[in-house]
Amino acid sequence: MKKIILLFAISLTFLNCSSSDENVSDNSLIGTWKISEEYSNGEKTQLRECQENDFTEIFSNNTFKATFYEKVDNECITNDDSSGTWKHIGGKEYNIIVGDKKVWLTLLDNTTFKLFEDKNDVDSHEVWKLQ
């Protein structure tokens, strides 16, 4: 009987273990994010004027809304709003989908993600921070 209980306890231990990537919750992405950095060909680039106002709201129903700004007559105004859906594709990886366009997002930690337009060009990306 003790052997059966011991085997049962050991099997429960293995069933409850998981990698840290599997512990990423879809809730990790929920919130308001602002762009903080941009890289092109591995080099950090200057954010364009008003770009630091860009933000994205990611919702728990797998949708998002992004608002982008531009400078007009010395004032930052919204020049584009877009919305779409997001999908957790595994680990810390997500897809952001707007119409027929798809971009890739990788969570670096609970407050930072990288956004890639081209999954094969990891040297060109944006860094976004949770607000």
CSV table of N, CA, C and O in Angstrom, one decimal:
chain,number,residue,atom,x,y,z
A,1,MET,N,0.8,-1.2,0.0
A,1,MET,CA,0.0,0.0,0.0
A,1,MET,C,0.9,1.3,0.0
A,1,MET,O,0.6,2.2,-0.7
A,2,LYS,N,1.9,1.3,0.8
A,2,LYS,CA,2.8,2.4,0.9
A,2,LYS,C,3.5,2.7,-0.5
A,2,LYS,O,3.7,3.8,-0.9
A,3,LYS,N,3.8,1.6,-1.2
A,3,LYS,CA,4.4,1.7,-2.6
A,3,LYS,C,3.4,2.4,-3.5
A,3,LYS,O,3.8,3.2,-4.3
A,4,ILE,N,2.2,2.0,-3.5
A,4,ILE,CA,1.1,2.6,-4.3
A,4,ILE,C,1.0,4.1,-4.0
A,4,ILE,O,0.9,4.9,-4.9
A,5,ILE,N,0.9,4.5,-2.8
A,5,ILE,CA,0.8,5.9,-2.4
A,5,ILE,C,2.1,6.7,-2.8
A,5,ILE,O,1.9,7.8,-3.4
A,6,LEU,N,3.2,6.1,-2.7
A,6,LEU,CA,4.5,6.7,-3.1
A,6,LEU,C,4.5,6.9,-4.6
A,6,LEU,O,4.8,8.0,-5.1
A,7,LEU,N,4.1,5.9,-5.4
A,7,LEU,CA,4.0,6.0,-6.8
A,7,LEU,C,3.0,7.1,-7.2
A,7,LEU,O,3.3,7.9,-8.1
A,8,PHE,N,1.9,7.1,-6.5
A,8,PHE,CA,0.9,8.1,-6.8
A,8,PHE,C,1.4,9.5,-6.6
A,8,PHE,O,1.3,10.4,-7.4
A,9,ALA,N,2.1,9.7,-5.4
A,9,ALA,CA,2.7,11.0,-5.1
A,9,ALA,C,3.7,11.4,-6.1
A,9,ALA,O,3.8,12.6,-6.5
A,10,ILE,N,4.6,10.5,-6.5
A,10,ILE,CA,5.6,10.8,-7.5
A,10,ILE,C,5.0,11.2,-8.9
A,10,ILE,O,5.4,12.2,-9.5
A,11,SER,N,3.9,10.5,-9.3
A,11,SER,CA,3.3,10.8,-10.6
A,11,SER,C,2.6,12.1,-10.5
A,11,SER,O,2.6,12.9,-11.5
A,12,LEU,N,2.0,12.5,-9.4
A,12,LEU,CA,1.4,13.8,-9.2
A,12,LEU,C,2.5,14.9,-9.4
A,12,LEU,O,2.2,16.0,-10.0
A,13,THR,N,3.6,14.7,-8.8
A,13,THR,CA,4.7,15.6,-8.8
A,13,THR,C,5.1,15.9,-10.3
A,13,THR,O,5.3,17.1,-10.7
A,14,PHE,N,5.3,14.8,-11.1
A,14,PHE,CA,5.6,15.0,-12.5
A,14,PHE,C,4.5,15.7,-13.3
A,14,PHE,O,4.8,16.5,-14.2
A,15,LEU,N,3.3,15.4,-13.0
A,15,LEU,CA,2.2,16.0,-13.7
A,15,LEU,C,2.1,17.5,-13.4
A,15,LEU,O,1.7,18.2,-14.3
A,16,ASN,N,2.4,17.9,-12.2
A,16,ASN,CA,2.3,19.3,-11.9
A,16,ASN,C,3.5,20.1,-12.3
A,16,ASN,O,3.4,21.3,-12.3
A,17,CYS,N,4.6,19.5,-12.8
A,17,CYS,CA,5.7,20.3,-13.2
A,17,CYS,C,5.5,20.7,-14.7
A,17,CYS,O,4.9,20.0,-15.5
A,18,SER,N,6.0,22.0,-14.9
A,18,SER,CA,5.9,22.5,-16.3
A,18,SER,C,7.0,23.5,-16.5
A,18,SER,O,7.6,24.0,-15.5
A,19,SER,N,7.3,23.7,-17.7
A,19,SER,CA,8.4,24.7,-18.0
A,19,SER,C,7.9,26.1,-17.8
A,19,SER,O,6.7,26.3,-17.8
A,20,SER,N,8.8,27.1,-17.6
A,20,SER,CA,8.4,28.4,-17.4
A,20,SER,C,7.6,29.0,-18.6
A,20,SER,O,6.7,29.8,-18.4
A,21,ASP,N,7.9,28.6,-19.8
A,21,ASP,CA,7.2,29.0,-21.0
A,21,ASP,C,5.8,28.6,-20.9
A,21,ASP,O,4.9,29.4,-21.4
A,22,GLU,N,5.5,27.4,-20.4
A,22,GLU,CA,4.1,27.0,-20.4
A,22,GLU,C,3.3,27.8,-19.3
A,22,GLU,O,2.1,27.8,-19.4
A,23,ASN,N,4.0,28.4,-18.4
A,23,ASN,CA,3.3,29.2,-17.3
A,23,ASN,C,2.9,30.6,-17.8
A,23,ASN,O,2.3,31.3,-17.1
A,24,VAL,N,3.2,30.9,-19.0
A,24,VAL,CA,2.9,32.3,-19.5
A,24,VAL,C,1.3,32.3,-19.7
A,24,VAL,O,0.8,31.4,-20.3
A,25,SER,N,0.7,33.2,-19.1
A,25,SER,CA,-0.7,33.3,-19.1
A,25,SER,C,-1.1,34.3,-20.2
A,25,SER,O,-0.4,35.3,-20.5
A,26,ASP,N,-2.3,34.1,-20.8
A,26,ASP,CA,-2.8,35.0,-21.8
A,26,ASP,C,-3.0,36.4,-21.2
A,26,ASP,O,-3.0,37.4,-21.8
A,27,ASN,N,-3.2,36.4,-19.8
A,27,ASN,CA,-3.4,37.6,-19.1
A,27,ASN,C,-2.1,38.5,-19.1
A,27,ASN,O,-2.2,39.6,-18.8
A,28,SER,N,-1.0,37.9,-19.4
A,28,SER,CA,0.3,38.6,-19.3
A,28,SER,C,0.3,39.7,-20.4
A,28,SER,O,1.0,40.7,-20.2
A,29,LEU,N,-0.5,39.6,-21.4
A,29,LEU,CA,-0.5,40.6,-22.5
A,29,LEU,C,-1.6,41.7,-22.3
A,29,LEU,O,-1.5,42.7,-22.9
A,30,ILE,N,-2.5,41.5,-21.4
A,30,ILE,CA,-3.7,42.4,-21.2
A,30,ILE,C,-3.2,43.7,-20.6
A,30,ILE,O,-2.5,43.7,-19.6
A,31,GLY,N,-3.6,44.8,-21.2
A,31,GLY,CA,-3.2,46.1,-20.6
A,31,GLY,C,-3.0,47.1,-21.7
A,31,GLY,O,-3.2,46.9,-22.9
A,32,THR,N,-2.5,48.3,-21.3
A,32,THR,CA,-2.1,49.4,-22.2
A,32,THR,C,-0.6,49.4,-22.3
A,32,THR,O,0.1,49.5,-21.3
A,33,TRP,N,-0.1,49.4,-23.6
A,33,TRP,CA,1.3,49.3,-23.9
A,33,TRP,C,1.7,50.6,-24.7
A,33,TRP,O,0.9,51.0,-25.5
A,34,LYS,N,2.9,51.1,-24.4
A,34,LYS,CA,3.4,52.2,-25.2
A,34,LYS,C,4.8,51.9,-25.8
A,34,LYS,O,5.6,51.2,-25.2
A,35,ILE,N,5.0,52.4,-27.0
A,35,ILE,CA,6.3,52.1,-27.6
A,35,ILE,C,7.4,52.8,-26.9
A,35,ILE,O,7.2,53.9,-26.4
A,36,SER,N,8.5,52.2,-26.7
A,36,SER,CA,9.7,52.8,-26.0
A,36,SER,C,10.9,52.9,-26.9
A,36,SER,O,11.7,53.8,-26.7
A,37,GLU,N,11.1,51.9,-27.8
A,37,GLU,CA,12.3,51.8,-28.6
A,37,GLU,C,12.0,51.3,-30.0
A,37,GLU,O,11.0,50.5,-30.1
A,38,GLU,N,12.8,51.6,-31.0
A,38,GLU,CA,12.7,51.0,-32.3
A,38,GLU,C,14.1,50.7,-32.8
A,38,GLU,O,15.0,51.4,-32.6
A,39,TYR,N,14.2,49.5,-33.5
A,39,TYR,CA,15.4,49.1,-34.0
A,39,TYR,C,15.3,48.7,-35.5
A,39,TYR,O,14.3,48.2,-35.9
A,40,SER,N,16.3,49.1,-36.3
A,40,SER,CA,16.3,48.8,-37.7
A,40,SER,C,17.7,48.2,-38.0
A,40,SER,O,18.7,48.8,-37.7
A,41,ASN,N,17.7,47.0,-38.5
A,41,ASN,CA,19.0,46.3,-38.9
A,41,ASN,C,19.9,46.2,-37.6
A,41,ASN,O,21.1,46.4,-37.8
A,42,GLY,N,19.3,46.0,-36.5
A,42,GLY,CA,20.1,45.8,-35.3
A,42,GLY,C,20.5,47.1,-34.6
A,42,GLY,O,21.1,47.1,-33.5
A,43,GLU,N,20.3,48.3,-35.2
A,43,GLU,CA,20.6,49.6,-34.7
A,43,GLU,C,19.4,50.3,-34.1
A,43,GLU,O,18.4,50.3,-34.7
A,44,LYS,N,19.6,50.8,-32.9
A,44,LYS,CA,18.5,51.6,-32.3
A,44,LYS,C,18.3,52.9,-33.1
A,44,LYS,O,19.3,53.6,-33.4
A,45,THR,N,17.1,53.2,-33.4
A,45,THR,CA,16.8,54.4,-34.2
A,45,THR,C,16.0,55.4,-33.3
A,45,THR,O,15.4,55.0,-32.3
A,46,GLN,N,16.0,56.6,-33.8
A,46,GLN,CA,15.2,57.6,-33.1
A,46,GLN,C,13.8,57.5,-33.4
A,46,GLN,O,13.4,57.3,-34.5
A,47,LEU,N,12.9,57.5,-32.3
A,47,LEU,CA,11.5,57.5,-32.6
A,47,LEU,C,11.1,58.8,-33.3
A,47,LEU,O,11.7,59.9,-33.0
A,48,ARG,N,10.2,58.7,-34.3
A,48,ARG,CA,9.8,59.9,-34.9
A,48,ARG,C,9.0,60.8,-34.0
A,48,ARG,O,8.5,60.3,-33.0
A,49,GLU,N,8.9,62.1,-34.3
A,49,GLU,CA,8.2,63.0,-33.4
A,49,GLU,C,6.7,62.5,-33.2
A,49,GLU,O,6.1,62.0,-34.1
A,50,CYS,N,6.3,62.5,-32.0
A,50,CYS,CA,5.0,62.1,-31.5
A,50,CYS,C,4.8,60.6,-31.4
A,50,CYS,O,3.8,60.1,-30.9
A,51,GLN,N,5.8,59.8,-31.9
A,51,GLN,CA,5.7,58.4,-31.9
A,51,GLN,C,5.6,57.8,-30.4
A,51,GLN,O,5.0,56.8,-30.1
A,52,GLU,N,6.3,58.6,-29.5
A,52,GLU,CA,6.2,58.2,-28.1
A,52,GLU,C,4.8,58.2,-27.5
A,52,GLU,O,4.6,57.7,-26.4
A,53,ASN,N,3.9,58.8,-28.2
A,53,ASN,CA,2.5,58.8,-27.8
A,53,ASN,C,1.7,57.6,-28.3
A,53,ASN,O,0.6,57.4,-27.8
A,54,ASP,N,2.3,56.9,-29.2
A,54,ASP,CA,1.6,55.7,-29.7
A,54,ASP,C,1.3,54.7,-28.6
A,54,ASP,O,2.1,54.5,-27.7
A,55,PHE,N,0.1,54.1,-28.6
A,55,PHE,CA,-0.2,53.1,-27.6
A,55,PHE,C,-1.1,52.1,-28.1
A,55,PHE,O,-1.8,52.3,-29.1
A,56,THR,N,-1.1,50.9,-27.5
A,56,THR,CA,-2.0,49.8,-27.9
A,56,THR,C,-2.7,49.3,-26.6
A,56,THR,O,-2.0,49.1,-25.6
A,57,GLU,N,-4.0,49.1,-26.7
A,57,GLU,CA,-4.7,48.5,-25.6
A,57,GLU,C,-5.0,47.0,-26.0
A,57,GLU,O,-5.6,46.8,-27.1
A,58,ILE,N,-4.6,46.1,-25.2
A,58,ILE,CA,-4.9,44.7,-25.5
A,58,ILE,C,-5.9,44.2,-24.5
A,58,ILE,O,-5.7,44.3,-23.3
A,59,PHE,N,-7.0,43.6,-25.0
A,59,PHE,CA,-8.1,43.2,-24.2
A,59,PHE,C,-8.1,41.6,-24.0
A,59,PHE,O,-7.6,40.9,-24.9
A,60,SER,N,-8.8,41.2,-23.0
A,60,SER,CA,-8.9,39.8,-22.6
A,60,SER,C,-9.7,39.0,-23.6
A,60,SER,O,-9.6,37.7,-23.7
A,61,ASN,N,-10.5,39.6,-24.5
A,61,ASN,CA,-11.3,38.9,-25.4
A,61,ASN,C,-10.6,38.7,-26.8
A,61,ASN,O,-11.2,38.5,-27.8
A,62,ASN,N,-9.3,38.7,-26.7
A,62,ASN,CA,-8.4,38.5,-27.9
A,62,ASN,C,-8.5,39.5,-28.9
A,62,ASN,O,-8.3,39.3,-30.1
A,63,THR,N,-8.8,40.8,-28.5
A,63,THR,CA,-8.9,41.9,-29.5
A,63,THR,C,-7.9,43.0,-29.0
A,63,THR,O,-7.5,42.9,-27.8
A,64,PHE,N,-7.6,43.9,-29.8
A,64,PHE,CA,-6.8,45.1,-29.4
A,64,PHE,C,-7.2,46.3,-30.2
A,64,PHE,O,-7.8,46.2,-31.3
A,65,LYS,N,-6.8,47.4,-29.7
A,65,LYS,CA,-6.9,48.7,-30.4
A,65,LYS,C,-5.6,49.5,-30.3
A,65,LYS,O,-5.1,49.6,-29.2
A,66,ALA,N,-5.1,49.9,-31.4
A,66,ALA,CA,-3.8,50.7,-31.5
A,66,ALA,C,-4.1,52.1,-32.0
A,66,ALA,O,-4.9,52.3,-32.9
A,67,THR,N,-3.5,53.1,-31.3
A,67,THR,CA,-3.6,54.5,-31.7
A,67,THR,C,-2.2,55.0,-32.0
A,67,THR,O,-1.3,54.9,-31.2
A,68,PHE,N,-2.1,55.6,-33.2
A,68,PHE,CA,-0.8,56.2,-33.6
A,68,PHE,C,-0.9,57.7,-33.8
A,68,PHE,O,-2.0,58.2,-34.2
A,69,TYR,N,0.2,58.4,-33.6
A,69,TYR,CA,0.2,59.8,-33.6
A,69,TYR,C,1.2,60.3,-34.7
A,69,TYR,O,2.2,59.7,-35.0
A,70,GLU,N,0.9,61.6,-35.1
A,70,GLU,CA,1.9,62.3,-36.0
A,70,GLU,C,1.8,63.7,-35.7
A,70,GLU,O,0.9,64.2,-35.1
A,71,LYS,N,2.9,64.5,-36.0
A,71,LYS,CA,2.9,65.9,-35.8
A,71,LYS,C,2.3,66.7,-36.9
A,71,LYS,O,2.8,66.5,-38.1
A,72,VAL,N,1.4,67.5,-36.6
A,72,VAL,CA,0.7,68.4,-37.6
A,72,VAL,C,0.6,69.7,-37.0
A,72,VAL,O,0.0,69.9,-35.9
A,73,ASP,N,1.1,70.7,-37.7
A,73,ASP,CA,1.1,72.1,-37.1
A,73,ASP,C,1.6,72.2,-35.7
A,73,ASP,O,0.9,72.8,-34.8
A,74,ASN,N,2.7,71.6,-35.4
A,74,ASN,CA,3.4,71.6,-34.1
A,74,ASN,C,2.5,70.9,-33.0
A,74,ASN,O,2.7,71.2,-31.8
A,75,GLU,N,1.6,70.1,-33.4
A,75,GLU,CA,0.8,69.4,-32.4
A,75,GLU,C,0.7,67.9,-32.8
A,75,GLU,O,0.6,67.5,-33.9
A,76,CYS,N,0.8,67.1,-31.7
A,76,CYS,CA,0.6,65.6,-31.9
A,76,CYS,C,-0.8,65.3,-32.0
A,76,CYS,O,-1.6,65.5,-31.1
A,77,ILE,N,-1.2,64.7,-33.1
A,77,ILE,CA,-2.6,64.3,-33.3
A,77,ILE,C,-2.7,62.8,-33.7
A,77,ILE,O,-1.7,62.4,-34.3
A,78,THR,N,-3.8,62.2,-33.5
A,78,THR,CA,-3.9,60.8,-33.9
A,78,THR,C,-4.0,60.8,-35.5
A,78,THR,O,-4.7,61.6,-36.0
A,79,ASN,N,-3.2,59.9,-36.1
A,79,ASN,CA,-3.3,59.8,-37.5
A,79,ASN,C,-3.8,58.5,-38.0
A,79,ASN,O,-4.1,58.3,-39.1
A,80,ASP,N,-3.9,57.6,-37.1
A,80,ASP,CA,-4.4,56.2,-37.4
A,80,ASP,C,-4.8,55.5,-36.2
A,80,ASP,O,-4.1,55.5,-35.2
A,81,ASP,N,-5.9,54.8,-36.3
A,81,ASP,CA,-6.3,53.9,-35.3
A,81,ASP,C,-6.5,52.5,-36.0
A,81,ASP,O,-7.0,52.5,-37.1
A,82,SER,N,-6.1,51.5,-35.4
A,82,SER,CA,-6.3,50.2,-36.0
A,82,SER,C,-6.8,49.2,-34.9
A,82,SER,O,-6.5,49.4,-33.7
A,83,SER,N,-7.4,48.2,-35.3
A,83,SER,CA,-7.9,47.2,-34.3
A,83,SER,C,-7.8,45.8,-35.0
A,83,SER,O,-7.7,45.7,-36.2
A,84,GLY,N,-7.8,44.8,-34.2
A,84,GLY,CA,-7.7,43.5,-34.7
A,84,GLY,C,-7.7,42.5,-33.6
A,84,GLY,O,-8.3,42.8,-32.5
A,85,THR,N,-7.2,41.4,-33.8
A,85,THR,CA,-7.2,40.3,-32.9
A,85,THR,C,-5.8,39.8,-32.5
A,85,THR,O,-4.8,40.2,-33.2
A,86,TRP,N,-5.6,39.1,-31.5
A,86,TRP,CA,-4.4,38.5,-31.1
A,86,TRP,C,-4.6,37.1,-30.7
A,86,TRP,O,-5.7,36.7,-30.3
A,87,LYS,N,-3.5,36.3,-30.9
A,87,LYS,CA,-3.6,34.9,-30.6
A,87,LYS,C,-2.3,34.4,-29.9
A,87,LYS,O,-1.2,34.8,-30.4
A,88,HIS,N,-2.4,33.7,-28.9
A,88,HIS,CA,-1.3,33.1,-28.2
A,88,HIS,C,-0.8,31.8,-29.0
A,88,HIS,O,-1.6,30.9,-29.1
A,89,ILE,N,0.4,31.8,-29.5
A,89,ILE,CA,0.8,30.7,-30.4
A,89,ILE,C,1.7,29.8,-29.6
A,89,ILE,O,2.1,28.8,-30.2
A,90,GLY,N,2.0,30.0,-28.4
A,90,GLY,CA,2.8,29.1,-27.6
A,90,GLY,C,4.0,29.9,-26.8
A,90,GLY,O,4.5,30.8,-27.3
A,91,GLY,N,4.2,29.4,-25.6
A,91,GLY,CA,5.3,30.0,-24.8
A,91,GLY,C,5.0,31.5,-24.6
A,91,GLY,O,4.0,31.9,-24.2
A,92,LYS,N,6.0,32.3,-25.0
A,92,LYS,CA,5.9,33.7,-24.9
A,92,LYS,C,5.6,34.4,-26.2
A,92,LYS,O,5.8,35.6,-26.4
A,93,GLU,N,5.1,33.6,-27.2
A,93,GLU,CA,4.9,34.1,-28.6
A,93,GLU,C,3.4,34.3,-28.9
A,93,GLU,O,2.6,33.5,-28.5
A,94,TYR,N,3.2,35.4,-29.6
A,94,TYR,CA,1.8,35.8,-29.9
A,94,TYR,C,1.8,36.3,-31.4
A,94,TYR,O,2.8,36.8,-31.9
A,95,ASN,N,0.6,36.2,-32.0
A,95,ASN,CA,0.4,36.8,-33.3
A,95,ASN,C,-0.6,38.0,-33.1
A,95,ASN,O,-1.5,37.8,-32.3
A,96,ILE,N,-0.3,39.1,-33.7
A,96,ILE,CA,-1.2,40.2,-33.8
A,96,ILE,C,-1.7,40.3,-35.2
A,96,ILE,O,-0.9,40.3,-36.2
A,97,ILE,N,-3.0,40.3,-35.4
A,97,ILE,CA,-3.6,40.2,-36.7
A,97,ILE,C,-4.5,41.4,-37.0
A,97,ILE,O,-5.4,41.7,-36.2
A,98,VAL,N,-4.2,42.1,-38.1
A,98,VAL,CA,-5.0,43.3,-38.5
A,98,VAL,C,-5.4,43.0,-40.0
A,98,VAL,O,-4.5,43.0,-40.9
A,99,GLY,N,-6.6,42.7,-40.2
A,99,GLY,CA,-7.1,42.3,-41.6
A,99,GLY,C,-6.3,41.0,-42.0
A,99,GLY,O,-6.3,40.0,-41.4
A,100,ASP,N,-5.6,41.2,-43.1
A,100,ASP,CA,-4.8,40.0,-43.6
A,100,ASP,C,-3.3,40.2,-43.2
A,100,ASP,O,-2.5,39.4,-43.7
A,101,LYS,N,-3.0,41.2,-42.4
A,101,LYS,CA,-1.6,41.4,-42.0
A,101,LYS,C,-1.4,40.7,-40.6
A,101,LYS,O,-2.2,40.9,-39.7
A,102,LYS,N,-0.2,40.0,-40.5
A,102,LYS,CA,0.1,39.4,-39.2
A,102,LYS,C,1.5,39.9,-38.8
A,102,LYS,O,2.4,39.9,-39.6
A,103,VAL,N,1.6,40.2,-37.5
A,103,VAL,CA,2.9,40.5,-36.9
A,103,VAL,C,3.2,39.6,-35.7
A,103,VAL,O,2.2,39.0,-35.2
A,104,TRP,N,4.4,39.5,-35.3
A,104,TRP,CA,4.8,38.6,-34.2
A,104,TRP,C,5.2,39.4,-33.0
A,104,TRP,O,5.8,40.4,-33.1
A,105,LEU,N,4.8,38.9,-31.8
A,105,LEU,CA,5.1,39.6,-30.6
A,105,LEU,C,5.8,38.5,-29.6
A,105,LEU,O,5.3,37.4,-29.6
A,106,THR,N,6.8,38.9,-29.0
A,106,THR,CA,7.5,38.1,-28.0
A,106,THR,C,7.5,38.8,-26.6
A,106,THR,O,8.1,39.9,-26.6
A,107,LEU,N,6.9,38.2,-25.6
A,107,LEU,CA,7.0,38.8,-24.3
A,107,LEU,C,8.5,38.6,-23.7
A,107,LEU,O,9.0,37.5,-23.8
A,108,LEU,N,9.1,39.7,-23.3
A,108,LEU,CA,10.4,39.5,-22.7
A,108,LEU,C,10.3,39.3,-21.2
A,108,LEU,O,11.1,38.6,-20.6
A,109,ASP,N,9.4,40.0,-20.6
A,109,ASP,CA,9.0,39.8,-19.2
A,109,ASP,C,7.6,40.3,-19.0
A,109,ASP,O,6.9,40.6,-20.0
A,110,ASN,N,7.2,40.5,-17.8
A,110,ASN,CA,5.8,40.9,-17.5
A,110,ASN,C,5.5,42.3,-18.0
A,110,ASN,O,4.3,42.7,-18.0
A,111,THR,N,6.5,43.1,-18.3
A,111,THR,CA,6.2,44.5,-18.6
A,111,THR,C,6.8,45.0,-20.0
A,111,THR,O,6.7,46.1,-20.3
A,112,THR,N,7.4,44.0,-20.8
A,112,THR,CA,8.1,44.4,-22.0
A,112,THR,C,7.8,43.3,-23.1
A,112,THR,O,7.9,42.2,-22.8
A,113,PHE,N,7.5,43.8,-24.3
A,113,PHE,CA,7.5,42.9,-25.4
A,113,PHE,C,8.2,43.5,-26.6
A,113,PHE,O,8.4,44.7,-26.7
A,114,LYS,N,8.6,42.6,-27.5
A,114,LYS,CA,9.2,43.0,-28.8
A,114,LYS,C,8.2,42.7,-29.9
A,114,LYS,O,7.5,41.6,-29.8
A,115,LEU,N,8.0,43.6,-30.8
A,115,LEU,CA,7.1,43.4,-31.9
A,115,LEU,C,7.9,43.3,-33.2
A,115,LEU,O,8.7,44.2,-33.5
A,116,PHE,N,7.7,42.3,-34.0
A,116,PHE,CA,8.4,42.0,-35.3
A,116,PHE,C,7.4,42.0,-36.4
A,116,PHE,O,6.4,41.3,-36.4
A,117,GLU,N,7.6,42.8,-37.4
A,117,GLU,CA,6.8,42.7,-38.6
A,117,GLU,C,7.2,41.5,-39.5
A,117,GLU,O,6.3,40.9,-40.1
A,118,ASP,N,8.5,41.2,-39.5
A,118,ASP,CA,9.0,40.1,-40.2
A,118,ASP,C,9.6,39.1,-39.3
A,118,ASP,O,10.6,39.4,-38.7
A,119,LYS,N,9.0,37.9,-39.1
A,119,LYS,CA,9.5,37.0,-38.1
A,119,LYS,C,10.9,36.5,-38.4
A,119,LYS,O,11.7,36.1,-37.5
A,120,ASN,N,11.4,36.7,-39.7
A,120,ASN,CA,12.7,36.3,-40.0
A,120,ASN,C,13.7,37.4,-39.9
A,120,ASN,O,14.9,37.2,-40.1
A,121,ASP,N,13.3,38.6,-39.6
A,121,ASP,CA,14.2,39.7,-39.4
A,121,ASP,C,14.1,40.2,-38.0
A,121,ASP,O,13.5,41.2,-37.7
A,122,VAL,N,14.8,39.5,-37.1
A,122,VAL,CA,14.7,39.8,-35.7
A,122,VAL,C,15.5,41.1,-35.3
A,122,VAL,O,15.4,41.6,-34.2
A,123,ASP,N,16.3,41.6,-36.3
A,123,ASP,CA,17.1,42.8,-36.0
A,123,ASP,C,16.3,44.1,-36.2
A,123,ASP,O,16.8,45.1,-35.8
A,124,SER,N,15.1,44.0,-36.8
A,124,SER,CA,14.2,45.1,-37.0
A,124,SER,C,13.0,44.9,-36.2
A,124,SER,O,12.2,44.0,-36.5
A,125,HIS,N,12.8,45.6,-35.1
A,125,HIS,CA,11.7,45.4,-34.2
A,125,HIS,C,11.4,46.7,-33.4
A,125,HIS,O,12.2,47.6,-33.4
A,126,GLU,N,10.3,46.6,-32.7
A,126,GLU,CA,9.9,47.7,-31.7
A,126,GLU,C,9.9,47.1,-30.3
A,126,GLU,O,9.6,45.9,-30.2
A,127,VAL,N,10.1,47.9,-29.3
A,127,VAL,CA,10.0,47.4,-27.9
A,127,VAL,C,8.9,48.3,-27.3
A,127,VAL,O,8.9,49.5,-27.4
A,128,TRP,N,8.0,47.6,-26.7
A,128,TRP,CA,6.8,48.2,-26.0
A,128,TRP,C,6.8,47.9,-24.6
A,128,TRP,O,7.2,46.8,-24.1
A,129,LYS,N,6.4,48.8,-23.7
A,129,LYS,CA,6.3,48.7,-22.3
A,129,LYS,C,4.9,48.8,-21.8
A,129,LYS,O,4.1,49.7,-22.3
A,130,LEU,N,4.6,48.0,-20.8
A,130,LEU,CA,3.3,48.0,-20.1
A,130,LEU,C,3.2,49.3,-19.3
A,130,LEU,O,4.1,49.7,-18.6
A,131,GLN,N,2.1,50.0,-19.4
A,131,GLN,CA,1.9,51.3,-18.7
A,131,GLN,C,1.1,51.0,-17.4
A,131,GLN,O,0.4,50.1,-17.2
